[in-house]
């Protein structure tokens, strides 16, 4: 019951929207790729709690800012659980559930928005790159990394322990950026092993998608010469199936894919935004009824999953919330040497001199302040 098989995501081409698990919790369509629904339910619940706690911490003055992902957990967990260990993900600044799936400590995410880190986490530990605040810039970072994978010969060998791919996340607003379109050109021209996962949450801050494009996100891929897929982003099963299929193609040498996960940003763009100024609350209510966690829970309950499972997740959620609150307030001041230590694999002599001068300057300032 927790592993989904038959049929295929292949039909999700052009403007057909792939949906497997409907808002009613009924599995209307199965897929060839399996996903553990227990794991994905837990991922969605716990990552949403990270989001909820972060908003509360920001309101209490503990964080400077927080970009909520409420309502986008199905897209993110479905995609995040499609990654293999050697694949690498390039996020925007809202992929908190993907970070969770890749094993990044959520307290480390808070450090970026609390100002207690000068670099974030080590991307090499989880193959999850640092958050990118410059809209669309991560698409070119991902394409450059994919070029390196090709030059390393880690594509199309048929060895699952060697072949790897890149999964890069973007919002619909990033499609209006030159970097993203340049990334599409390079990915297509060089047939790179990269999957562009666009969470079309309907709004680029206050600009609706309708003022950005006359065609769907997925259709844009055709203009660049590669495959586009549309998927119900509030359906974790469909999001997982489409991403597994696209990553498999990329690793095998089949080139790039653009996945449009249709979802909705139910909270403001960030905690500094007032979305009531530009959109109708009725829209949020409509999308709340399509909640990705609720539909999976309905499916699990109707499939006979015991209440103990949900109770265990709820208990774990409470422990996580407590750890986030205490962990955030206990975050240490940043080490002034951090940017130097994590910039290059081997520090050249000139940079060592700059580091020494920098630390001496910081020490002088601290002595003066005391």
XYZ file of N, CA and C in Angstrom, residues 31 49 76 94-95 137 163 174 216 298 314 320:
36
model
N 1.692 5.005 -10.675
C 2.907 5.355 -11.411
C 3.888 4.196 -11.386
N 6.219 22.007 10.146
C 6.404 22.508 11.502
C 7.637 23.400 11.588
N 7.764 19.865 -2.925
C 9.141 19.799 -2.462
C 9.534 18.414 -1.973
N 13.431 28.997 -0.468
C 12.162 28.553 0.096
C 12.070 27.031 0.162
N 13.122 26.316 -0.176
C 13.064 24.848 -0.247
C 13.368 24.202 1.101
N 19.537 33.062 -10.105
C 20.980 32.842 -10.211
C 21.339 31.367 -10.058
N 26.408 7.334 -12.238
C 25.612 8.340 -12.937
C 24.891 9.248 -11.942
N 11.168 33.529 -11.426
C 12.521 33.379 -11.979
C 12.500 33.209 -13.490
N 1.914 28.206 -20.521
C 2.272 27.560 -19.264
C 3.785 27.518 -19.093
N -5.645 11.550 4.337
C -6.931 10.933 4.010
C -6.724 9.593 3.316
N 3.038 13.100 15.246
C 2.668 14.293 16.011
C 3.596 14.487 17.206
N 10.487 18.260 17.686
C 11.191 19.071 16.700
C 10.964 20.556 16.967
